[in-house]
XYZ file of C-alpha atoms in Angstrom:
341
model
C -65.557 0.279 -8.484
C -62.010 -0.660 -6.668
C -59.496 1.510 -7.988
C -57.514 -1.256 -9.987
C -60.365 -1.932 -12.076
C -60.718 1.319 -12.665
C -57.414 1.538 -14.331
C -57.991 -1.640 -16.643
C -61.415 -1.977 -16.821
C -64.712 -0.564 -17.680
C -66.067 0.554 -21.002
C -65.272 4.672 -20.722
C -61.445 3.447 -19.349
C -60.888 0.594 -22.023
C -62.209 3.596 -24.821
C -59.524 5.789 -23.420
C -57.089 3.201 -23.772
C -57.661 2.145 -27.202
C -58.217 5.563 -28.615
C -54.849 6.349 -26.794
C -53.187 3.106 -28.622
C -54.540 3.841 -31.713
C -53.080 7.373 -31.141
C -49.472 5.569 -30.357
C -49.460 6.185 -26.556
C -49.206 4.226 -24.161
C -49.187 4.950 -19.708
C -49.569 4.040 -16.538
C -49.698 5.447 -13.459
C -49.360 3.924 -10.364
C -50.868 6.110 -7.774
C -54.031 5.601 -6.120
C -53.768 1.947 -6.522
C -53.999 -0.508 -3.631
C -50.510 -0.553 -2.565
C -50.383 -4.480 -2.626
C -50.858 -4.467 -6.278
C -49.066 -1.171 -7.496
C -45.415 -2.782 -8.528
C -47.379 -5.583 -9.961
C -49.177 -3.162 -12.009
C -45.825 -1.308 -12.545
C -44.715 -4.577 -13.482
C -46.477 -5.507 -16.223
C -45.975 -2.522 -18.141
C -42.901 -2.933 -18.924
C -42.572 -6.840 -19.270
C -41.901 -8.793 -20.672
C -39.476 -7.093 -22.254
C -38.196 -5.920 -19.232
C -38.023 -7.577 -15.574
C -38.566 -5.124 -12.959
C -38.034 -6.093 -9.357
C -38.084 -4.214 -5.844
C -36.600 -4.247 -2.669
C -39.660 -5.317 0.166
C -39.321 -1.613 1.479
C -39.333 0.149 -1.764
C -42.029 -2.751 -3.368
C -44.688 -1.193 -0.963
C -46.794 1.853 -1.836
C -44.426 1.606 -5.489
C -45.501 5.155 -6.984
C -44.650 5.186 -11.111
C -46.061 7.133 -13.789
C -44.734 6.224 -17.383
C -45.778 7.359 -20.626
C -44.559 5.915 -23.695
C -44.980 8.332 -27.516
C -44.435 6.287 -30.604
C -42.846 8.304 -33.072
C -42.263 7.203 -36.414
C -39.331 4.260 -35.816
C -38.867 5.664 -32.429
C -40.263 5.392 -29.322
C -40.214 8.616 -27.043
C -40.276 7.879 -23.225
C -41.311 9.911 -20.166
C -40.478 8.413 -16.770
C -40.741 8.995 -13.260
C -40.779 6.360 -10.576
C -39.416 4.756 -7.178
C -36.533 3.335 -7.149
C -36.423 -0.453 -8.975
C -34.385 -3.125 -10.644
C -34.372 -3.602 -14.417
C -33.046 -6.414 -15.837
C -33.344 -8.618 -19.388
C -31.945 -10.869 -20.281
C -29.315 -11.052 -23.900
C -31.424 -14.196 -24.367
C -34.710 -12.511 -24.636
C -33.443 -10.694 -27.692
C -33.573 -13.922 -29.735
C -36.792 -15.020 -28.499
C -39.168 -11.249 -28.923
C -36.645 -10.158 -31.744
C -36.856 -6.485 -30.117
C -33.508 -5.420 -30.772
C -34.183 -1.499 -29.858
C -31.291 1.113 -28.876
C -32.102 2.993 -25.257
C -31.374 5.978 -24.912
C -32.387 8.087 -21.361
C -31.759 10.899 -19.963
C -31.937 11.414 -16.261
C -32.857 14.532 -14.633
C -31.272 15.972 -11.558
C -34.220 16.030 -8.444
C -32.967 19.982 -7.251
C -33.351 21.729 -10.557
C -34.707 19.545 -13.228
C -31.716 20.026 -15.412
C -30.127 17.313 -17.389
C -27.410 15.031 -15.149
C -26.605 11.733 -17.299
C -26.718 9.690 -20.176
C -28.184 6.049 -19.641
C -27.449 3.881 -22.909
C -28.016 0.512 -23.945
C -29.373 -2.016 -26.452
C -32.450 -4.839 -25.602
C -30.198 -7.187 -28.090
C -27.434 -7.001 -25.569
C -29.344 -7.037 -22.190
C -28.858 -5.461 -19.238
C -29.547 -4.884 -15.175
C -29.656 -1.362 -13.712
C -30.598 -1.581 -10.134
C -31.832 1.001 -7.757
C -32.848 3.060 -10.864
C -35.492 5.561 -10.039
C -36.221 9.559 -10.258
C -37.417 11.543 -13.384
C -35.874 10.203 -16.615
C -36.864 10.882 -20.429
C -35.593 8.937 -23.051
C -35.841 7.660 -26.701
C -35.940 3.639 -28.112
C -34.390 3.724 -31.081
C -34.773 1.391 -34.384
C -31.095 0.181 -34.975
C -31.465 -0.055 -38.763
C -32.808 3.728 -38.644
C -29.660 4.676 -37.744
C -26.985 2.270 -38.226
C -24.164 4.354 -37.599
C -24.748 4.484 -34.141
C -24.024 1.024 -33.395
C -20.489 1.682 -31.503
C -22.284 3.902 -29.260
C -25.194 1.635 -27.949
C -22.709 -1.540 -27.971
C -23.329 -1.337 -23.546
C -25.207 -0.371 -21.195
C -23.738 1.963 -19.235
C -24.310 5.885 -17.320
C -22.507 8.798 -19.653
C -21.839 12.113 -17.624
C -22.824 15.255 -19.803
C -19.419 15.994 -19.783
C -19.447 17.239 -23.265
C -20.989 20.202 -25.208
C -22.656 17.564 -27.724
C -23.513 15.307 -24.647
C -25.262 18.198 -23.107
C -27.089 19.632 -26.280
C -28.842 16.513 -26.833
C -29.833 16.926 -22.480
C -31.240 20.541 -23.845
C -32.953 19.115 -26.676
C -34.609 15.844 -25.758
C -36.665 16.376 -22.312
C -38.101 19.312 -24.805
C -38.868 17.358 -27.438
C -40.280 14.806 -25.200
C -42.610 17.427 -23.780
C -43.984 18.879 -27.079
C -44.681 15.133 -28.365
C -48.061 15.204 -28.116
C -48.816 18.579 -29.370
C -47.288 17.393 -32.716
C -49.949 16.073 -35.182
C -49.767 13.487 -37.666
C -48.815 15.349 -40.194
C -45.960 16.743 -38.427
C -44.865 13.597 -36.741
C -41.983 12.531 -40.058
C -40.436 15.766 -40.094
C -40.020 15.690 -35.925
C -38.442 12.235 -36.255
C -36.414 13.098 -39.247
C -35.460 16.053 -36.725
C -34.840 13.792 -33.970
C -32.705 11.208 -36.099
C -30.285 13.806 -36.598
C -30.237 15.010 -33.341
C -29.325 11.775 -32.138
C -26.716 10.798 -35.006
C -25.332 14.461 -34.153
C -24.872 14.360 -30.845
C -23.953 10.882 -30.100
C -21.244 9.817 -33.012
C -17.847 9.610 -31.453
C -19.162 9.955 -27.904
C -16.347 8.751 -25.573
C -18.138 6.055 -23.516
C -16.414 3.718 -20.350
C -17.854 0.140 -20.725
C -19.076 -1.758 -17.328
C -15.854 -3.357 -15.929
C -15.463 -7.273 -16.635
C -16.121 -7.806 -13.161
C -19.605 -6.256 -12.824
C -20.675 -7.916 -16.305
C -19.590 -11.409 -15.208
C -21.459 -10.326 -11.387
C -24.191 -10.040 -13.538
C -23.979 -12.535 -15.518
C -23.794 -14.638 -12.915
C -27.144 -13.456 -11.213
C -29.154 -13.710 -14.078
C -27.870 -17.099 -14.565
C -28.994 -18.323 -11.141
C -32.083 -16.669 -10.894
C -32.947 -17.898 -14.240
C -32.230 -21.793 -12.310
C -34.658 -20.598 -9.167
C -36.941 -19.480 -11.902
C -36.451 -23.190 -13.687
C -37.499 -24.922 -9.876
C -39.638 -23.029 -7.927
C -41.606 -26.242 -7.391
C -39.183 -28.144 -6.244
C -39.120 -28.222 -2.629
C -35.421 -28.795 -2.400
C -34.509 -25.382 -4.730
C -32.038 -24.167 -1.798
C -28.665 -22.180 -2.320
C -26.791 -25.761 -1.822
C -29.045 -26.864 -5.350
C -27.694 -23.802 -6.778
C -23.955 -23.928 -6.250
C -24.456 -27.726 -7.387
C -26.201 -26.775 -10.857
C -24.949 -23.463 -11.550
C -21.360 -24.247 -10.988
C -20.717 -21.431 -8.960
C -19.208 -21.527 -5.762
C -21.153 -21.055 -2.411
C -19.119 -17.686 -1.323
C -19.191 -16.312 -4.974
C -23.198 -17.241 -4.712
C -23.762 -15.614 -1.720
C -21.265 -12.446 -2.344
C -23.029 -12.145 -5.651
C -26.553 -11.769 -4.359
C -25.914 -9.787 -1.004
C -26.311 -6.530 -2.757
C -29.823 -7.553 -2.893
C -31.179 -9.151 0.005
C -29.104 -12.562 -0.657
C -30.227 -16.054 -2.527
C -32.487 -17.778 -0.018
C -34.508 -13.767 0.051
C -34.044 -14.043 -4.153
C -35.524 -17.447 -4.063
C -38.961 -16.945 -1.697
C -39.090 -13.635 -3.283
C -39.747 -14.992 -6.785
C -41.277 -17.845 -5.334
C -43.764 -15.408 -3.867
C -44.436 -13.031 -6.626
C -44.875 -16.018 -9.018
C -47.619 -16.964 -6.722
C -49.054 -13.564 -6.488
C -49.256 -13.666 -10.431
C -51.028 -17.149 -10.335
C -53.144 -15.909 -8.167
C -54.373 -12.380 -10.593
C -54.607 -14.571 -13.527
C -58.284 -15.247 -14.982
C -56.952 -18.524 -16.331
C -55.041 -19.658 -13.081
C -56.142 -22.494 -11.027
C -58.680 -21.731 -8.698
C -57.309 -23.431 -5.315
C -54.994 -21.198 -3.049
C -53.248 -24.459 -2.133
C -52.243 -26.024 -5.799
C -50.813 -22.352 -6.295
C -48.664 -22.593 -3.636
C -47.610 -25.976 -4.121
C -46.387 -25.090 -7.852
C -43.892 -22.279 -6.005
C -42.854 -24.841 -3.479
C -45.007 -24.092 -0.678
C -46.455 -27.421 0.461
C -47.840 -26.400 4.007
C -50.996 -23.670 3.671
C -50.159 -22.005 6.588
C -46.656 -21.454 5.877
C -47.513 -19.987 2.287
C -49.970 -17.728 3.915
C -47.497 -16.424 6.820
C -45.383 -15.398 3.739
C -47.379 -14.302 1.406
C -49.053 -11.450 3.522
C -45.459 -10.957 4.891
C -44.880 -9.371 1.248
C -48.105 -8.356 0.337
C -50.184 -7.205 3.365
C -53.118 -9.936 2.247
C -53.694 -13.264 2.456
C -53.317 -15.288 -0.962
C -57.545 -16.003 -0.586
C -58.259 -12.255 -0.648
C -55.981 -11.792 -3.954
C -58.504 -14.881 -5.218
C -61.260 -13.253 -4.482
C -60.102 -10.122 -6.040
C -59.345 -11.743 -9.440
C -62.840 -10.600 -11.110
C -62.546 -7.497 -10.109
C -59.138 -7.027 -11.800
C -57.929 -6.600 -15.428
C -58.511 -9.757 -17.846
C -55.785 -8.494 -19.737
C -52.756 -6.519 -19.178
C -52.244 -2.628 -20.088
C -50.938 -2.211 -23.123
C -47.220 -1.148 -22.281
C -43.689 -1.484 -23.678
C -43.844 -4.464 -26.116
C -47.447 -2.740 -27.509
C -45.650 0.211 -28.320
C -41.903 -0.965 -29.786
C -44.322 -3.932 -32.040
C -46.130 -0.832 -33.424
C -43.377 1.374 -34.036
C -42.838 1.287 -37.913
């Protein structure tokens, strides 16, 4: 059996799975998995609530392993990947209605011991990029704890520069790692425990907002990307399209998406993995060349000199992989906040 069935597939893995779901976890794991497929896989744990991306170098061989605890109204999270982008959009917010507070904690790679605070809100949106190592964290039900609300208003990093800051790094990667040793009967008086913990050491935390500068940088990118995303089709989607629909200037475009690979990389790139996902779906067309010509690819050859460019395989070998792979997605992210009551 390849491995990536393995993962999603098969009637001893799907029991484990839904036993697990039922139980209020949720994971994946990364390793072991062709490397081709392993950030798609990483992928689509996490959307669509959230839109991870990765640089070509970092995108193959991705290793993650994530496990997600619900607890209660809260969502415990245990994290340790490659570096990636994550990005959603404030938009999304009104269309899922997932509104949760983040709240992770990253540990330092020498010792293991707590090194920041990474908080945000899905209402608000965000993009972290280049965020990898070993994190734990907490998604948090705003009306559980509505005086918190000043605290999650950005996303932003918080050094544990004070002694509540760094209680709550003593406290949470513990209660993280005793999560599932907890049984159900237990499980209301550790999230009654955890609420205050939280509304303890997080009220009046002194926070430093992104600058107005990096939010409109990002603003901008998520507005353009969501225009490539609106035209992959078309075969004249080119930076000059851009600057004409997004209203940005050429220089601004191009300084704005430099950081990561620059526009006409951002456009093939989603071009590409839009393909790829075509490709994995049971209900996608069936012709290698009416998938590429819906991502604007309208010679065969050229669409196959890229695609195995970024993937290592032709875009007929993904095809002919697409029974052996999952007919539905892991249950991830959105499984676990929906069920969180």
């Amino acid at each position: 059996m390849p491995q990536a069935e393995a993962v999603f597939t098969g009637s001893s893995a799907s029991r484990r799975s839904a036993k697990a779901e039922h139980e209020g976890r949720f994971s994946v794991d990364t390793r072991g998995l062709p490397p081709a497929i392993r950030l798609d896989v990483w992928r689509a744990f996490w959307e669509p609530v959230v839109h991870v991306s990765a640089p070509d170098a970092e995108a193959r061989g991705f290793c993650g392993q994530a496990e997600l605890r619900r607890l209660g109204r809260h969502v415990l999270l245990k994290f340790q990947a490659d570096a990636a982008d994550y990005r959603r959009a404030r938009s999304e917010g009104l269309r899922d209605g997932l509104d949760h507070w983040l709240l992770a904690l990253r540990l330092a790679e020498a010792d293991g011991q707590p090194a920041e605070l990474l908080l945000g809100a899905l209402s608000q949106g965000f993009g972290l990029r280049g965020l990898g190592g070993h994190w734990c964290g907490v998604l948090i039900q705003p009306e559980s704890l509505p005086q918190l609300a000043p605290v999650f208003a950005n996303a932003r990093l918080v050094p544990l520069n004070t002694p509540a800051a760094r209680m709550l790094g003593g406290m949470l990667p513990r209660i993280a790692a005793s999560a599932d040793e907890i049984s159900a009967e237990d499980a209301p008086r550790l999230e009654a425990a955890l609420s205050s913990m939280l509304t303890a050491c997080l009220i009046g935390l002194e926070t430093a907002p992104a600058s107005t500068r990096q939010q409109l940088e990002a603003a901008r990118r998520a507005r353009v990307i969501a225009l490539v995303d609106a035209a992959l089709s078309e075969a004249e989607l080119s930076p000059a399209m851009l600057v004409q629909r997004s209203g940005i200037s050429r220089s601004e475009l191009y300084r704005c998406f430099a950081p990561i690979g620059g526009i006409a990389r951002v456009i093939q790139q989603r071009r590409l993995r839009q393909a790829y996902r075509d490709l994995t779906r049971a209900d996608g067309p069936a012709s290698v060349s009416r998938i590429g010509e819906a991502v604007g690819f309208y010679d065969p050859s050229s669409f196959t000199r890229a695609f195995r460019r970024e993937f290592g395989c032709t875009p007929s070998e993904v095809l002919l992989r697409r029974q052996l792979q999952a007919t539905e997605a892991a249950p991830g992210l959105a499984a676990a906040l929906r069920s969180a009551d």
